[in-house]
Coordinates of C-alpha atoms and ligand atoms in Angstrom, one line a residue:
M1 CA 241.8 70.5 48.6
S2 CA 242.4 71.3 44.8
A3 CA 240.0 73.8 43.3
S4 CA 239.0 70.1 40.6
S5 CA 237.5 68.4 43.4
R6 CA 235.4 70.6 45.2
I7 CA 233.3 70.5 42.2
G8 CA 231.7 66.7 42.5
P9 CA 231.9 64.1 39.8
C10 CA 230.6 65.3 36.5
D11 CA 229.0 64.6 32.7
I12 CA 230.4 66.3 30.2
V13 CA 228.7 65.8 26.7
V14 CA 230.4 66.5 23.6
F15 CA 228.1 66.9 20.5
G16 CA 229.8 67.0 18.0
G17 CA 231.9 64.5 19.4
T18 CA 234.1 62.7 16.5
G19 CA 234.8 66.6 14.8
D20 CA 237.7 69.1 13.4
L21 CA 236.5 71.0 17.2
A22 CA 236.3 68.1 19.8
L23 CA 240.0 65.9 18.0
R24 CA 242.3 68.8 17.4
K25 CA 240.7 71.1 21.3
L26 CA 238.7 69.8 23.2
I27 CA 239.6 66.3 23.8
P28 CA 243.3 67.4 23.9
A29 CA 242.3 69.9 26.6
L30 CA 240.4 67.6 28.4
Y31 CA 243.4 65.3 28.6
L32 CA 245.8 67.8 29.6
R33 CA 243.3 68.6 32.5
D34 CA 243.1 65.2 34.0
R35 CA 246.8 64.4 32.9
D36 CA 247.3 67.3 35.8
G37 CA 245.0 66.0 38.0
L38 CA 242.6 69.2 37.4
L39 CA 239.2 67.1 36.5
P40 CA 237.1 65.9 38.8
R41 CA 237.7 62.5 40.6
D42 CA 234.9 60.3 38.5
T43 CA 234.2 62.6 35.8
R44 CA 233.3 61.2 32.4
I45 CA 233.0 62.2 29.2
I46 CA 230.3 61.3 26.6
G47 CA 231.7 62.2 23.2
V48 CA 228.3 62.3 20.9
S49 CA 228.2 62.0 16.8
R50 CA 227.1 60.1 13.9
A51 CA 229.8 57.8 14.1
G52 CA 228.2 54.7 14.8
L53 CA 231.5 53.9 17.3
E54 CA 231.1 52.0 20.9
D55 CA 232.9 53.1 23.4
V56 CA 235.8 50.8 23.0
G57 CA 235.7 51.9 19.3
Y58 CA 235.6 55.2 20.6
R59 CA 238.7 54.7 22.9
V60 CA 241.1 53.5 20.3
K61 CA 240.4 56.8 17.8
I62 CA 241.1 59.2 20.7
S63 CA 244.7 57.3 21.8
G64 CA 245.3 58.0 18.1
E65 CA 244.3 61.3 17.6
L66 CA 245.9 62.3 21.2
G67 CA 249.2 61.6 19.2
H68 CA 248.7 64.1 16.8
S69 CA 247.0 66.8 18.4
L70 CA 248.8 67.2 21.8
P71 CA 251.8 69.7 22.2
P72 CA 255.0 67.2 21.7
G73 CA 256.5 66.4 24.8
T74 CA 253.0 66.4 26.9
A75 CA 251.5 62.7 25.7
D76 CA 252.4 60.3 28.4
P77 CA 250.9 57.3 27.6
R78 CA 249.8 56.2 31.0
A79 CA 248.3 59.3 31.3
V80 CA 246.8 58.9 28.2
A81 CA 245.3 55.1 28.9
S82 CA 243.6 56.2 32.1
F83 CA 242.1 59.4 30.2
V84 CA 240.6 57.4 27.7
R85 CA 238.5 55.2 29.6
R86 CA 236.7 57.8 31.2
L87 CA 235.0 58.5 27.8
H88 CA 232.0 56.6 25.8
H89 CA 230.3 57.1 22.7
I90 CA 226.5 57.3 22.1
T91 CA 225.7 57.4 18.1
L92 CA 223.1 59.5 17.7
D93 CA 221.7 62.2 14.5
V94 CA 220.9 65.6 16.7
G95 CA 219.3 66.5 13.2
G96 CA 217.6 63.1 12.0
R97 CA 214.0 62.7 12.5
F98 CA 214.2 58.7 12.5
T99 CA 212.4 56.7 15.6
T100 CA 216.6 55.1 16.3
E101 CA 217.4 58.8 17.2
E102 CA 214.3 58.0 19.9
Q103 CA 217.2 54.9 21.6
A104 CA 220.3 56.9 21.0
W105 CA 218.4 60.4 23.8
R106 CA 217.1 56.6 25.2
D107 CA 221.0 55.8 26.2
L108 CA 221.4 59.3 26.4
V109 CA 219.4 59.0 29.3
V110 CA 220.4 56.3 30.9
A111 CA 224.6 57.2 30.5
L112 CA 223.1 60.5 32.3
A113 CA 221.2 58.4 34.9
D114 CA 223.0 59.8 38.3
S115 CA 221.1 63.4 39.0
G116 CA 223.9 63.9 41.9
R117 CA 226.0 64.5 38.8
T118 CA 227.1 68.2 37.2
R119 CA 226.6 68.0 33.9
V120 CA 227.7 69.8 31.0
F121 CA 227.0 70.3 27.5
Y122 CA 228.9 70.9 24.9
L123 CA 227.6 72.0 21.9
A124 CA 230.5 72.0 19.4
C125 CA 228.7 71.2 16.2
A126 CA 227.4 73.0 13.4
P127 CA 225.2 76.5 15.2
D128 CA 222.3 75.5 13.2
L129 CA 222.1 72.2 16.0
F130 CA 222.1 74.4 18.7
G131 CA 218.2 75.0 19.1
P132 CA 217.4 71.1 18.2
I133 CA 219.4 69.8 20.8
C134 CA 218.5 72.4 23.9
R135 CA 214.7 71.2 22.8
S136 CA 215.9 67.5 22.8
L137 CA 218.2 68.3 25.9
R138 CA 214.6 69.4 27.8
R139 CA 212.4 67.1 26.6
W140 CA 214.5 64.2 27.5
G141 CA 214.1 65.3 31.4
L142 CA 218.4 65.7 30.3
I143 CA 219.0 69.5 32.5
N144 CA 219.4 69.0 36.2
S145 CA 220.2 71.8 38.4
G146 CA 223.9 71.7 37.6
A147 CA 223.2 71.6 33.9
R148 CA 225.1 73.6 32.0
V149 CA 225.9 74.3 28.0
V150 CA 229.0 75.4 26.0
L151 CA 228.3 76.8 22.8
E152 CA 230.8 77.4 19.9
K153 CA 231.2 80.3 17.9
P154 CA 230.1 81.4 15.5
I155 CA 226.3 81.9 17.3
G156 CA 224.4 82.2 14.4
H157 CA 224.7 83.2 11.0
D158 CA 223.8 86.2 11.2
L159 CA 222.2 89.2 13.9
A160 CA 218.3 87.8 13.0
S161 CA 219.5 84.2 13.5
A162 CA 221.6 84.9 16.1
R163 CA 219.3 85.9 18.0
R164 CA 216.7 82.7 17.3
I165 CA 219.3 80.8 18.1
N166 CA 219.7 82.9 20.9
D167 CA 216.3 82.1 22.3
E168 CA 216.1 78.4 21.5
V169 CA 218.7 77.9 23.6
A170 CA 217.0 80.6 25.8
S171 CA 214.0 78.4 26.4
A172 CA 216.5 75.8 28.0
F173 CA 219.2 77.4 30.0
A174 CA 219.2 80.0 32.0
E175 CA 222.1 83.7 30.9
D176 CA 224.4 82.9 33.9
R177 CA 224.4 79.0 32.8
T178 CA 224.6 79.6 29.3
F179 CA 228.8 80.0 28.8
R180 CA 229.8 80.8 24.8
I181 CA 232.5 79.9 24.0
D182 CA 236.1 82.6 22.4
H183 CA 239.3 80.8 23.0
Y184 CA 241.1 83.6 22.1
L185 CA 239.4 85.3 26.2
G186 CA 241.7 82.0 27.6
T187 CA 244.8 82.9 26.5
E188 CA 246.9 83.9 28.5
T189 CA 247.9 87.0 26.7
V190 CA 244.4 88.0 27.2
Q191 CA 243.9 87.6 31.7
N192 CA 248.2 89.4 31.2
L193 CA 245.8 92.4 29.0
L194 CA 244.1 92.4 32.4
T195 CA 246.8 92.0 34.8
L196 CA 248.7 95.0 33.0
R197 CA 246.0 97.6 32.5
F198 CA 244.2 97.0 36.6
A199 CA 247.1 96.5 38.3
N200 CA 249.5 98.8 37.0
A201 CA 248.7 102.8 37.9
L202 CA 251.4 103.0 34.8
F203 CA 249.4 102.1 31.8
E204 CA 245.9 103.9 32.1
P205 CA 246.6 107.7 32.3
L206 CA 248.5 106.5 28.7
W207 CA 245.5 104.5 27.8
N208 CA 242.8 107.0 25.6
S209 CA 243.3 109.2 22.3
A210 CA 245.2 111.4 24.1
A211 CA 248.6 109.3 24.5
I212 CA 247.8 106.4 21.9
D213 CA 247.8 107.1 17.8
H214 CA 246.2 103.6 17.1
V215 CA 245.9 99.7 18.1
Q216 CA 246.1 97.3 15.5
I217 CA 244.8 93.9 15.8
T218 CA 246.1 91.4 13.4
V219 CA 244.9 87.1 13.8
S220 CA 247.4 85.6 10.4
E221 CA 247.1 82.3 9.7
S222 CA 249.4 79.9 7.7
L223 CA 247.1 77.5 7.3
G224 CA 244.1 77.3 4.3
V225 CA 240.7 76.7 5.1
G226 CA 241.5 72.5 5.2
G227 CA 238.7 69.3 6.5
R228 CA 236.0 72.1 6.4
V229 CA 235.7 73.6 3.4
G230 CA 231.8 72.8 4.1
Y231 CA 231.9 75.0 6.8
Y232 CA 233.5 78.1 6.6
D233 CA 232.6 78.2 2.4
D234 CA 229.6 79.1 4.0
S235 CA 230.8 81.3 7.3
G236 CA 233.7 83.4 5.7
T237 CA 236.4 85.2 8.1
A238 CA 234.4 87.8 9.0
R239 CA 231.7 85.6 10.4
D240 CA 235.0 83.2 11.8
M241 CA 237.1 85.4 13.0
L242 CA 236.5 89.4 13.1
Q243 CA 232.4 88.8 14.8
N244 CA 233.7 87.1 17.5
H245 CA 238.1 86.7 18.4
L246 CA 238.8 90.4 16.5
L247 CA 236.0 92.4 18.1
Q248 CA 236.3 90.0 21.5
L249 CA 240.1 91.7 21.7
L250 CA 239.0 94.4 20.4
C251 CA 236.3 95.1 23.5
L252 CA 239.9 93.9 26.4
V253 CA 241.9 96.7 25.0
A254 CA 239.8 99.7 25.0
M255 CA 237.0 98.8 28.0
E256 CA 237.1 101.4 30.5
P257 CA 237.6 100.0 34.1
P258 CA 235.1 97.0 35.5
I259 CA 234.4 97.5 39.4
R260 CA 235.9 94.6 40.0
L261 CA 236.9 91.7 37.8
D262 CA 232.8 90.0 38.2
P263 CA 231.2 88.4 35.4
E264 CA 229.0 90.5 34.7
A265 CA 230.6 94.1 35.4
V266 CA 233.9 93.1 33.4
R267 CA 231.0 91.9 30.8
D268 CA 229.2 95.3 30.7
R269 CA 232.0 97.2 29.9
K270 CA 232.1 95.3 26.8
L271 CA 229.1 96.0 25.6
E272 CA 229.5 99.2 26.2
V273 CA 232.7 99.3 23.5
L274 CA 230.3 97.2 21.3
R275 CA 227.6 99.5 21.5
A276 CA 229.9 102.8 21.2
L277 CA 231.6 101.2 17.3
A278 CA 231.0 103.6 14.8
P279 CA 228.5 101.6 12.2
L280 CA 230.4 101.1 8.8
T281 CA 227.4 100.8 6.5
G282 CA 227.4 101.1 2.2
A283 CA 230.2 103.2 0.7
E284 CA 231.7 103.4 3.9
V285 CA 232.0 99.6 3.4
A286 CA 234.2 100.0 0.0
R287 CA 236.3 102.9 2.4
A288 CA 236.4 100.9 5.3
T289 CA 236.9 97.5 5.0
V290 CA 239.2 95.4 2.5
R291 CA 237.8 91.4 2.0
G292 CA 239.8 88.9 -0.2
Q293 CA 240.4 85.1 -1.1
Y294 CA 243.3 83.4 -1.3
T295 CA 244.6 81.7 -4.9
A296 CA 247.0 79.3 -5.3
G297 CA 250.8 80.2 -4.4
I298 CA 253.5 78.8 -2.0
V299 CA 253.3 78.5 2.1
D300 CA 256.7 77.6 3.5
D301 CA 258.1 76.4 0.7
R302 CA 255.8 74.1 -0.7
P303 CA 252.7 75.1 -2.5
V304 CA 249.9 74.9 -1.4
P305 CA 246.2 75.3 -3.3
G306 CA 244.3 78.3 -3.9
Y307 CA 240.6 78.3 -2.4
T308 CA 238.8 77.8 -4.8
D309 CA 240.7 74.7 -5.6
E310 CA 239.7 73.1 -2.6
L311 CA 236.5 73.6 -3.3
G312 CA 236.9 71.5 -5.9
G313 CA 236.7 74.2 -8.5
R314 CA 233.1 75.6 -7.9
P315 CA 233.7 79.6 -7.7
S316 CA 232.6 81.1 -4.9
D317 CA 232.8 84.7 -3.5
T318 CA 233.5 84.2 0.3
E319 CA 236.1 85.4 2.3
T320 CA 238.8 84.3 3.6
F321 CA 240.8 87.2 4.6
V322 CA 239.8 91.3 6.4
A323 CA 241.3 93.7 6.6
C324 CA 238.8 97.1 8.7
K325 CA 239.5 100.2 10.1
A326 CA 237.2 100.5 13.0
E327 CA 236.2 103.8 15.3
I328 CA 235.3 103.9 18.8
R329 CA 232.3 106.6 19.3
N330 CA 233.4 107.9 23.1
W331 CA 235.9 110.5 24.8
R332 CA 238.5 107.7 25.0
W333 CA 239.1 106.7 21.9
A334 CA 237.3 109.2 19.3
G335 CA 240.1 109.9 16.6
V336 CA 242.1 106.8 17.5
P337 CA 241.0 104.0 14.5
F338 CA 242.1 100.7 15.4
Y339 CA 243.1 98.7 12.2
L340 CA 241.6 94.9 12.3
R341 CA 243.1 92.2 10.1
T342 CA 242.6 88.4 9.7
G343 CA 243.0 85.7 6.8
K344 CA 244.0 82.4 6.2
R345 CA 247.3 81.4 4.0
L346 CA 249.1 84.5 4.4
D347 CA 252.7 84.3 5.0
R348 CA 253.0 84.1 9.1
H349 CA 251.6 82.7 11.8
A350 CA 251.2 85.3 14.4
A351 CA 248.3 86.8 16.0
E352 CA 249.3 89.8 18.1
I353 CA 247.6 93.2 19.6
V354 CA 250.0 96.4 18.4
V355 CA 248.9 100.0 21.2
Q356 CA 250.7 102.4 19.0
L357 CA 251.5 105.8 20.4
R358 CA 251.9 109.2 19.4
G359 CA 255.4 110.4 19.0
V360 CA 256.4 113.3 20.7
P361 CA 256.0 116.4 19.5
H362 CA 259.5 117.9 18.8
S363 CA 262.9 116.4 18.7
I364 CA 265.5 117.7 20.1
F365 CA 268.2 115.3 19.1
P366 CA 270.2 117.3 16.3
G367 CA 269.4 115.9 12.4
V368 CA 266.4 113.5 13.9
S369 CA 262.4 115.0 12.9
P370 CA 260.2 113.6 15.8
A371 CA 258.5 110.9 12.7
A372 CA 262.0 110.3 13.2
L373 CA 262.5 108.3 16.2
P374 CA 260.7 104.9 16.4
P375 CA 256.9 105.3 17.9
N376 CA 256.5 103.5 21.3
R377 CA 254.7 100.3 20.7
L378 CA 253.3 97.8 23.6
V379 CA 253.0 94.4 21.5
L380 CA 250.8 91.7 23.0
R381 CA 251.5 88.4 21.5
L382 CA 249.1 86.0 21.2
Q383 CA 250.4 83.6 18.5
P384 CA 253.2 81.7 17.5
D385 CA 254.4 82.5 21.4
E386 CA 252.7 84.4 24.0
G387 CA 254.1 87.6 25.4
V388 CA 254.1 91.0 26.1
E389 CA 257.1 93.7 25.3
L390 CA 257.1 97.3 25.5
Q391 CA 259.1 99.4 22.2
L392 CA 261.0 102.1 24.3
V393 CA 264.2 103.9 22.2
G394 CA 267.0 104.2 24.0
K395 CA 270.7 105.1 23.6
Q396 CA 273.5 102.9 21.2
P397 CA 275.8 102.2 24.1
G398 CA 279.6 103.6 23.6
P399 CA 281.2 106.5 23.3
G400 CA 281.2 108.6 20.1
D401 CA 277.7 110.2 18.7
L402 CA 275.2 110.3 21.1
R403 CA 272.8 107.0 18.9
L404 CA 269.6 106.2 19.6
Q405 CA 268.4 102.4 18.9
P406 CA 264.6 101.4 19.3
V407 CA 264.9 98.8 22.9
P408 CA 262.1 96.4 23.4
I409 CA 261.4 95.2 27.1
S410 CA 259.8 92.1 27.6
L411 CA 257.6 92.9 30.1
G412 CA 256.5 88.6 30.7
A413 CA 256.9 85.9 28.5
T414 CA 254.2 83.8 28.5
G415 CA 254.7 80.8 27.2
R416 CA 254.1 78.6 23.8
S417 CA 250.9 78.3 22.3
G418 CA 250.7 77.8 19.0
L419 CA 247.9 76.7 16.5
L420 CA 247.8 72.6 18.1
S421 CA 247.3 74.5 22.1
P422 CA 244.8 73.3 23.7
G423 CA 246.4 75.8 26.9
P424 CA 243.1 78.4 26.2
Y425 CA 240.6 75.5 25.5
A426 CA 241.5 73.6 29.0
R427 CA 241.8 76.7 31.3
L428 CA 237.7 77.8 30.3
L429 CA 236.6 74.5 30.8
G430 CA 237.9 74.9 34.1
D431 CA 235.1 77.9 34.3
V432 CA 232.9 76.0 33.1
L433 CA 233.3 73.1 35.1
R434 CA 233.7 75.6 38.1
G435 CA 230.7 78.0 36.9
D436 CA 232.7 81.4 36.4
P437 CA 231.7 82.9 32.9
T438 CA 233.8 86.1 32.8
L439 CA 235.9 85.0 30.1
F440 CA 232.3 84.1 28.3
M441 CA 230.9 86.1 25.7
R442 CA 227.4 86.8 27.3
R443 CA 224.1 87.1 24.3
D444 CA 224.2 90.5 24.4
E445 CA 227.5 91.0 23.9
V446 CA 227.3 88.4 20.8
E447 CA 224.2 90.1 19.0
A448 CA 225.5 93.7 19.3
A449 CA 229.1 91.7 17.5
W450 CA 226.3 90.9 14.9
A451 CA 224.8 94.1 14.6
W452 CA 228.3 96.0 13.9
V453 CA 229.2 92.9 11.8
Q454 CA 225.8 92.5 9.7
P455 CA 225.5 95.8 7.3
I456 CA 229.3 94.9 6.1
L457 CA 227.6 91.7 5.1
T458 CA 225.2 93.3 3.4
A459 CA 227.0 95.4 1.7
W460 CA 229.4 93.0 0.1
S461 CA 226.8 91.3 -0.9
E462 CA 225.0 94.0 -2.6
S463 CA 227.7 95.7 -4.2
G464 CA 227.9 92.6 -6.2
S465 CA 231.9 92.6 -6.3
A466 CA 234.0 89.6 -5.3
P467 CA 236.6 89.5 -3.1
L468 CA 240.5 90.9 -3.8
H469 CA 242.9 87.7 -4.9
Y470 CA 246.2 87.2 -3.3
A471 CA 248.1 83.7 -3.4
A472 CA 249.0 82.2 -0.4
G473 CA 252.1 82.9 1.3
T474 CA 251.5 86.8 1.2
P475 CA 250.4 89.5 3.2
G476 CA 247.0 89.1 1.9
P477 CA 245.6 91.8 -0.7
A478 CA 247.6 95.1 -1.5
A479 CA 244.6 97.3 -0.6
A480 CA 245.3 96.2 3.1
D481 CA 248.2 97.9 3.2
E482 CA 246.1 100.6 1.0
L483 CA 243.4 101.1 3.9
V484 CA 246.3 102.1 6.7
A485 CA 248.6 103.7 4.3
R486 CA 245.8 106.0 3.8
D487 CA 246.0 107.5 6.9
G488 CA 249.6 107.6 7.0
R489 CA 249.9 104.8 8.4
G490 CA 251.3 100.6 8.3
W491 CA 250.8 98.2 9.4
V492 CA 253.7 97.1 12.2
Ligands
LIG1 C1 238.7 79.4 14.8 C2 238.3 79.3 14.0 O1 237.7 79.5 15.8 O2 240.3 80.0 15.6 C3 239.9 78.7 12.4 O3 236.9 78.9 13.9 C4 241.1 79.8 13.4 O4 239.1 79.5 11.3 C5 240.7 79.7 14.4 O5 241.7 78.9 12.4 C6 242.1 80.9 14.7 O6 242.5 80.0 16.6 P1 244.3 78.6 16.3 O7 244.1 79.1 18.4 O8 244.3 77.8 15.7 O9 245.0 79.9 16.6

C-alpha cells in the first residue's frame, strides 16, 4: 500500500488560489504529486480567490499556467488533464465585508460538506489575512477533527504582529495542526545535511569552534521583485528571506543533535540556536549588517530596471539585499562567525552553505605557508543544482616536485532544483498530508527568529540612513565584502 493511499480522501483549500505562489509553486507541486500517484484518491483542490472564476475557467487557467511553471519535460498532457479535474474555484474576498461574502462562505461549507475527508487549509496569501480566515473557518464550522492549516512565511511584519497572528491562528487550530512552511527545509540538501551530520561519525567531532573557522550562508537571486512589488516594498529582504530561510538554514547547521528525528526534538534544538544568537542592537547593527538596494544594471546580458523604477519611480528605503555577521553564544560555536547574505538582482543564481574548517597549524611543504594551503570546506548547495561537496587538498598527479591542488569530492548530487522547481513544496505537502510537522516552523521558533531580527529592523529605521545602492547584475554592495574582510576573510 502506498503512503498516499493510507491517507484518506482529502480536500485542499488554497486561499490565494490565483496568486503568484499558488501558480508558481503550490499547484505545480500538487500536480507532480498527482502524476506520481502521491495524492490520496479523490483529492479535491479548491482554489479560493477574488478572481470571479467558475470551476471550468479555473481549470483552463491552471492548465495554461502549468505549461510555464513546471520544470521542462514534466507536463504530461494526460496527467495534466486528469489533474485539473480535481480543481474547483470559489470566488471569495476574505478581507471583504459585503454580504456576498457570506454566500461565498456558504458555498465553501457546501463544497466541504463531507466531514469524513481530511481538510487542509493552505493560506497562500498576505499574513494579515491569516487571522480573519481562521476566524471565519471556525465561525462557519469548517474545522473538523482532521483539519490542518498551512501558513506561508513571513508570519507577520514584526515580532508583535507575528505574536498576534499566532494567537489568532491558535484560537482555531492546535499547534500540532499548524504547519508554518519554509520551503528551504523541504530541499534534498537540507535533509542531506541532517543525514551527513547525524548518520556519519566523520563530521560530528569536527563540528565545533575547535575545527571550524566560520560558516557562510548565501542565497543569491538574479531575479528582481517582478510582479510582487506591493508585497515586497512593504516587506524587504530581511523579512522576506533573513527572518526565515537564512535563519532556518543556520539552525540546521548549528543545532545540537536531537535525541531522535521527531518534530519536537528537532524543533527544540533549533529553538536553542535562535535563543543563543547574540543580539544585534544599536551601533552593533551598523557594524555587523549591510543593507542594499539595486539600481538599473545588466543581468544575463539584458538591461534591467532598478528597484525604484519597478515601483514606478517612487523613492523607497526598502532593502533588496542584506548581509550580516551572526554569532551564536554557546559552548560549541563561541568565536565562530556565521556570515549570512541574500539579495535580488545579483550576479548569479545560487544558494549554498559553506562550512570552512580552520587551516593546518604548520606546513611541512617547502615554500608553502599554512595560510597558502587551500582551506578544507564542506559546501552544501541548494541552487541551482543540489549537491554536497567536500573540498580537500591533494597532490597533483605525476612525477617531479610535489605540487598541491584543491580536490573537490562530491558527496552526492541530489538533482536539479532551480527557481521553478516545485520539488520542496511537493515534499512538504506530503508531510502536511501525513501530519508530520518536523520540517515546519513551530510558533516559538518563528517568534525567536523575529526577536533577533526585530532590533536590526528598528536600528535601520531609526538610523535614518538609506540602503546602499548596487547595480543589478553585481555581487551586491562592496560593504558586504568589507564586512567579511574586516575579519580577514572573504566570501567564497
Ligand atoms: C520566497 C521569497 O520565500 O523564496 C522570494 O518570498 C524568493 O522572494 C524565494 O524569491 C526564493 O526561493 P526559491 O526556491 O525560488 O529560490
